[in-house]
């Protein structure tokens, strides 16, 4: 059973005021968080939720935050710091998120699974966490739970009701699901290092 968490709001003078108040992050499921720039910069949030992996979907706008103070605090054998998967996507209708060979989805699923297999957490974020990061969360849930796009959108929207996914990104998700349903194709991503 998934419990609904109240969104954690992070206020910081480091970032200019936006037209919408910051949300911070929401828990999509155990070990998977969807957030904005404020969540990615909040060491207390990262530490409290044992986040060891971060997917930055806005690398052109947001630098990766090392959170070096936590290296000694997780108590994880071999932990050397936060691991990042950074995409330099723009929040733009011309932005391509999914490649035809589906290398990006494979990379995302493997990265999230690596964190969960270690018993730690992953934060997926972009500037506001409403479009680019949401698409990554949707992709992960479609693959992990074998949900269709509509069910996944409904679930993610129940966790984060203020989604503003660009039409182009939704179109790319639809094309991705169609590619997976081609007769003879593998319905699920291969997670091995083939």
mmCIF file of C-alpha atoms in Angstrom:
data_model
loop_
_atom_site.group_PDB
_atom_site.id
_atom_site.type_symbol
_atom_site.label_atom_id
_atom_site.label_comp_id
_atom_site.label_asym_id
_atom_site.label_seq_id
_atom_site.Cartn_x
_atom_site.Cartn_y
_atom_site.Cartn_z
ATOM 1 C CA UNK A 1 0.000 0.000 0.000
ATOM 2 C CA UNK A 2 1.326 3.399 -0.961
ATOM 3 C CA UNK A 3 0.682 6.202 1.506
ATOM 4 C CA UNK A 4 0.227 9.775 0.420
ATOM 5 C CA UNK A 5 2.893 12.102 1.742
ATOM 6 C CA UNK A 6 2.415 15.810 2.092
ATOM 7 C CA UNK A 7 4.735 17.596 -0.301
ATOM 8 C CA UNK A 8 7.788 19.049 1.356
ATOM 9 C CA UNK A 9 8.240 22.719 0.528
ATOM 10 C CA UNK A 10 11.762 24.031 0.361
ATOM 11 C CA UNK A 11 12.361 27.761 0.499
ATOM 12 C CA UNK A 12 15.743 29.140 -0.378
ATOM 13 C CA UNK A 13 17.096 32.624 -1.013
ATOM 14 C CA UNK A 14 19.544 31.042 -3.507
ATOM 15 C CA UNK A 15 16.824 30.729 -6.129
ATOM 16 C CA UNK A 16 14.703 33.548 -7.516
ATOM 17 C CA UNK A 17 10.982 33.573 -6.923
ATOM 18 C CA UNK A 18 8.976 31.715 -9.522
ATOM 19 C CA UNK A 19 5.463 32.465 -10.667
ATOM 20 C CA UNK A 20 4.385 29.291 -8.841
ATOM 21 C CA UNK A 21 5.429 28.377 -5.317
ATOM 22 C CA UNK A 22 8.040 25.621 -5.047
ATOM 23 C CA UNK A 23 6.816 22.139 -4.245
ATOM 24 C CA UNK A 24 10.018 20.367 -3.302
ATOM 25 C CA UNK A 25 9.488 16.647 -3.799
ATOM 26 C CA UNK A 26 6.825 13.971 -3.577
ATOM 27 C CA UNK A 27 7.314 10.267 -2.991
ATOM 28 C CA UNK A 28 6.111 8.270 -5.986
ATOM 29 C CA UNK A 29 6.799 4.959 -4.241
ATOM 30 C CA UNK A 30 9.309 3.586 -1.766
ATOM 31 C CA UNK A 31 12.702 4.908 -2.819
ATOM 32 C CA UNK A 32 11.560 7.015 -5.792
ATOM 33 C CA UNK A 33 11.018 10.773 -5.437
ATOM 34 C CA UNK A 34 9.917 13.339 -8.010
ATOM 35 C CA UNK A 35 11.046 16.884 -7.319
ATOM 36 C CA UNK A 36 12.081 20.322 -8.397
ATOM 37 C CA UNK A 37 15.291 22.334 -8.131
ATOM 38 C CA UNK A 38 14.660 23.022 -4.445
ATOM 39 C CA UNK A 39 14.543 19.330 -3.549
ATOM 40 C CA UNK A 40 17.786 18.701 -5.420
ATOM 41 C CA UNK A 41 19.606 21.366 -3.399
ATOM 42 C CA UNK A 42 18.234 20.469 0.043
ATOM 43 C CA UNK A 43 20.827 18.374 1.891
ATOM 44 C CA UNK A 44 18.417 17.652 4.746
ATOM 45 C CA UNK A 45 15.855 16.183 2.328
ATOM 46 C CA UNK A 46 18.509 14.152 0.495
ATOM 47 C CA UNK A 47 19.966 12.816 3.745
ATOM 48 C CA UNK A 48 16.613 12.086 5.434
ATOM 49 C CA UNK A 49 15.423 10.065 2.441
ATOM 50 C CA UNK A 50 18.726 8.231 1.867
ATOM 51 C CA UNK A 51 19.016 9.518 -1.693
ATOM 52 C CA UNK A 52 22.187 8.181 -3.295
ATOM 53 C CA UNK A 53 21.129 8.550 -6.945
ATOM 54 C CA UNK A 54 19.850 11.688 -8.689
ATOM 55 C CA UNK A 55 18.446 12.016 -12.197
ATOM 56 C CA UNK A 56 18.847 15.649 -13.249
ATOM 57 C CA UNK A 57 16.591 16.284 -16.255
ATOM 58 C CA UNK A 58 17.623 19.945 -16.532
ATOM 59 C CA UNK A 59 21.415 19.832 -16.650
ATOM 60 C CA UNK A 60 21.630 23.053 -18.691
ATOM 61 C CA UNK A 61 19.823 24.930 -15.920
ATOM 62 C CA UNK A 62 20.727 23.090 -12.716
ATOM 63 C CA UNK A 63 24.193 22.073 -11.573
ATOM 64 C CA UNK A 64 24.475 18.774 -9.734
ATOM 65 C CA UNK A 65 24.719 19.266 -5.983
ATOM 66 C CA UNK A 66 27.340 17.013 -4.409
ATOM 67 C CA UNK A 67 26.021 17.025 -0.808
ATOM 68 C CA UNK A 68 29.536 16.109 0.322
ATOM 69 C CA UNK A 69 28.675 16.429 3.990
ATOM 70 C CA UNK A 70 26.740 13.168 3.762
ATOM 71 C CA UNK A 71 29.561 10.920 2.605
ATOM 72 C CA UNK A 72 30.228 9.847 6.192
ATOM 73 C CA UNK A 73 26.617 9.773 7.349
ATOM 74 C CA UNK A 74 24.886 7.126 5.252
ATOM 75 C CA UNK A 75 26.834 4.259 6.778
ATOM 76 C CA UNK A 76 26.843 2.478 3.429
ATOM 77 C CA UNK A 77 29.847 0.335 2.676
ATOM 78 C CA UNK A 78 31.709 1.805 -0.279
ATOM 79 C CA UNK A 79 29.537 4.945 -0.471
ATOM 80 C CA UNK A 80 31.587 7.718 -2.049
ATOM 81 C CA UNK A 81 28.916 10.299 -2.781
ATOM 82 C CA UNK A 82 25.803 10.954 -4.791
ATOM 83 C CA UNK A 83 25.678 9.310 -8.212
ATOM 84 C CA UNK A 84 24.186 11.436 -11.004
ATOM 85 C CA UNK A 85 22.512 10.716 -14.313
ATOM 86 C CA UNK A 86 22.260 14.086 -16.046
ATOM 87 C CA UNK A 87 20.243 14.956 -19.126
ATOM 88 C CA UNK A 88 20.650 18.371 -20.722
ATOM 89 C CA UNK A 89 17.035 18.631 -21.827
ATOM 90 C CA UNK A 90 15.270 21.938 -22.328
ATOM 91 C CA UNK A 91 11.647 22.458 -21.336
ATOM 92 C CA UNK A 92 10.868 23.085 -24.989
ATOM 93 C CA UNK A 93 8.485 21.589 -27.553
ATOM 94 C CA UNK A 94 11.395 20.745 -29.859
ATOM 95 C CA UNK A 95 13.288 18.744 -27.222
ATOM 96 C CA UNK A 96 13.810 15.071 -28.053
ATOM 97 C CA UNK A 97 13.705 12.912 -24.933
ATOM 98 C CA UNK A 98 13.466 9.372 -26.302
ATOM 99 C CA UNK A 99 15.854 8.133 -28.953
ATOM 100 C CA UNK A 100 14.708 5.573 -31.542
ATOM 101 C CA UNK A 101 17.033 2.908 -30.109
ATOM 102 C CA UNK A 102 15.569 3.443 -26.613
ATOM 103 C CA UNK A 103 18.982 3.898 -25.025
ATOM 104 C CA UNK A 104 17.666 6.652 -22.732
ATOM 105 C CA UNK A 105 14.846 4.533 -21.247
ATOM 106 C CA UNK A 106 17.226 1.628 -20.672
ATOM 107 C CA UNK A 107 19.705 3.933 -18.929
ATOM 108 C CA UNK A 108 16.967 5.418 -16.715
ATOM 109 C CA UNK A 109 15.533 2.071 -15.628
ATOM 110 C CA UNK A 110 18.971 0.628 -14.842
ATOM 111 C CA UNK A 111 19.934 3.732 -12.851
ATOM 112 C CA UNK A 112 16.773 3.726 -10.707
ATOM 113 C CA UNK A 113 16.947 -0.030 -10.163
ATOM 114 C CA UNK A 114 20.571 0.284 -9.049
ATOM 115 C CA UNK A 115 19.534 2.629 -6.228
ATOM 116 C CA UNK A 116 16.576 0.489 -5.193
ATOM 117 C CA UNK A 117 18.647 -2.709 -5.276
ATOM 118 C CA UNK A 118 21.058 -1.049 -2.818
ATOM 119 C CA UNK A 119 18.176 -0.212 -0.479
ATOM 120 C CA UNK A 120 18.601 3.508 -1.119
ATOM 121 C CA UNK A 121 16.553 6.132 -2.957
ATOM 122 C CA UNK A 122 16.592 8.124 -6.168
ATOM 123 C CA UNK A 123 15.445 11.696 -6.821
ATOM 124 C CA UNK A 124 14.211 12.528 -10.319
ATOM 125 C CA UNK A 125 14.128 16.296 -10.782
ATOM 126 C CA UNK A 126 13.946 19.218 -13.184
ATOM 127 C CA UNK A 127 13.340 22.926 -12.554
ATOM 128 C CA UNK A 128 9.726 22.510 -11.401
ATOM 129 C CA UNK A 129 9.363 18.728 -11.597
ATOM 130 C CA UNK A 130 6.198 19.074 -13.645
ATOM 131 C CA UNK A 131 7.254 18.073 -17.159
ATOM 132 C CA UNK A 132 10.722 16.658 -17.891
ATOM 133 C CA UNK A 133 11.164 14.882 -14.558
ATOM 134 C CA UNK A 134 7.566 13.664 -14.656
ATOM 135 C CA UNK A 135 8.180 12.028 -18.027
ATOM 136 C CA UNK A 136 11.119 10.113 -16.537
ATOM 137 C CA UNK A 137 8.961 9.013 -13.594
ATOM 138 C CA UNK A 138 6.212 7.914 -15.968
ATOM 139 C CA UNK A 139 8.655 5.920 -18.065
ATOM 140 C CA UNK A 140 10.057 4.178 -15.000
ATOM 141 C CA UNK A 141 6.613 3.189 -13.712
ATOM 142 C CA UNK A 142 5.485 1.942 -17.130
ATOM 143 C CA UNK A 143 8.534 -0.311 -17.290
ATOM 144 C CA UNK A 144 8.662 -1.444 -13.666
ATOM 145 C CA UNK A 145 4.984 -2.183 -13.185
ATOM 146 C CA UNK A 146 4.069 -2.930 -16.813
ATOM 147 C CA UNK A 147 1.397 -0.240 -16.692
ATOM 148 C CA UNK A 148 0.009 1.409 -19.792
ATOM 149 C CA UNK A 149 0.496 5.123 -20.340
ATOM 150 C CA UNK A 150 -2.973 6.163 -19.143
ATOM 151 C CA UNK A 151 -2.774 4.235 -15.869
ATOM 152 C CA UNK A 152 0.712 5.590 -15.233
ATOM 153 C CA UNK A 153 -0.356 9.182 -15.941
ATOM 154 C CA UNK A 154 -3.287 8.793 -13.552
ATOM 155 C CA UNK A 155 -1.035 7.438 -10.826
ATOM 156 C CA UNK A 156 1.698 10.078 -11.208
ATOM 157 C CA UNK A 157 -0.986 12.785 -11.329
ATOM 158 C CA UNK A 158 -2.440 11.424 -8.063
ATOM 159 C CA UNK A 159 0.957 11.928 -6.442
ATOM 160 C CA UNK A 160 1.721 15.236 -8.143
ATOM 161 C CA UNK A 161 -1.562 16.919 -9.208
ATOM 162 C CA UNK A 162 0.097 19.978 -10.762
ATOM 163 C CA UNK A 163 1.686 18.167 -13.727
ATOM 164 C CA UNK A 164 2.229 20.316 -16.813
ATOM 165 C CA UNK A 165 3.719 17.827 -19.248
ATOM 166 C CA UNK A 166 4.415 19.300 -22.663
ATOM 167 C CA UNK A 167 2.338 17.869 -25.502
ATOM 168 C CA UNK A 168 5.536 16.950 -27.356
ATOM 169 C CA UNK A 169 6.775 14.916 -24.382
ATOM 170 C CA UNK A 170 3.451 13.065 -24.139
ATOM 171 C CA UNK A 171 3.651 12.369 -27.856
ATOM 172 C CA UNK A 172 7.114 10.885 -27.381
ATOM 173 C CA UNK A 173 5.790 8.661 -24.573
ATOM 174 C CA UNK A 174 2.998 7.467 -26.889
ATOM 175 C CA UNK A 175 5.491 6.726 -29.665
ATOM 176 C CA UNK A 176 7.667 4.844 -27.189
ATOM 177 C CA UNK A 177 4.748 2.652 -26.093
ATOM 178 C CA UNK A 178 3.845 1.957 -29.734
ATOM 179 C CA UNK A 179 7.426 0.902 -30.516
ATOM 180 C CA UNK A 180 7.299 -1.543 -27.633
ATOM 181 C CA UNK A 181 4.101 -3.107 -28.969
ATOM 182 C CA UNK A 182 5.430 -3.965 -32.420
ATOM 183 C CA UNK A 183 4.874 -7.712 -32.982
ATOM 184 C CA UNK A 184 8.046 -9.625 -32.227
ATOM 185 C CA UNK A 185 9.562 -6.814 -30.153
ATOM 186 C CA UNK A 186 10.454 -7.225 -26.504
ATOM 187 C CA UNK A 187 7.638 -5.803 -24.402
ATOM 188 C CA UNK A 188 9.970 -4.977 -21.550
ATOM 189 C CA UNK A 189 13.346 -3.267 -21.623
ATOM 190 C CA UNK A 190 16.386 -5.462 -21.279
ATOM 191 C CA UNK A 191 18.235 -4.497 -18.105
ATOM 192 C CA UNK A 192 21.321 -6.570 -18.695
ATOM 193 C CA UNK A 193 24.519 -5.166 -20.148
ATOM 194 C CA UNK A 194 24.022 -6.766 -23.545
#
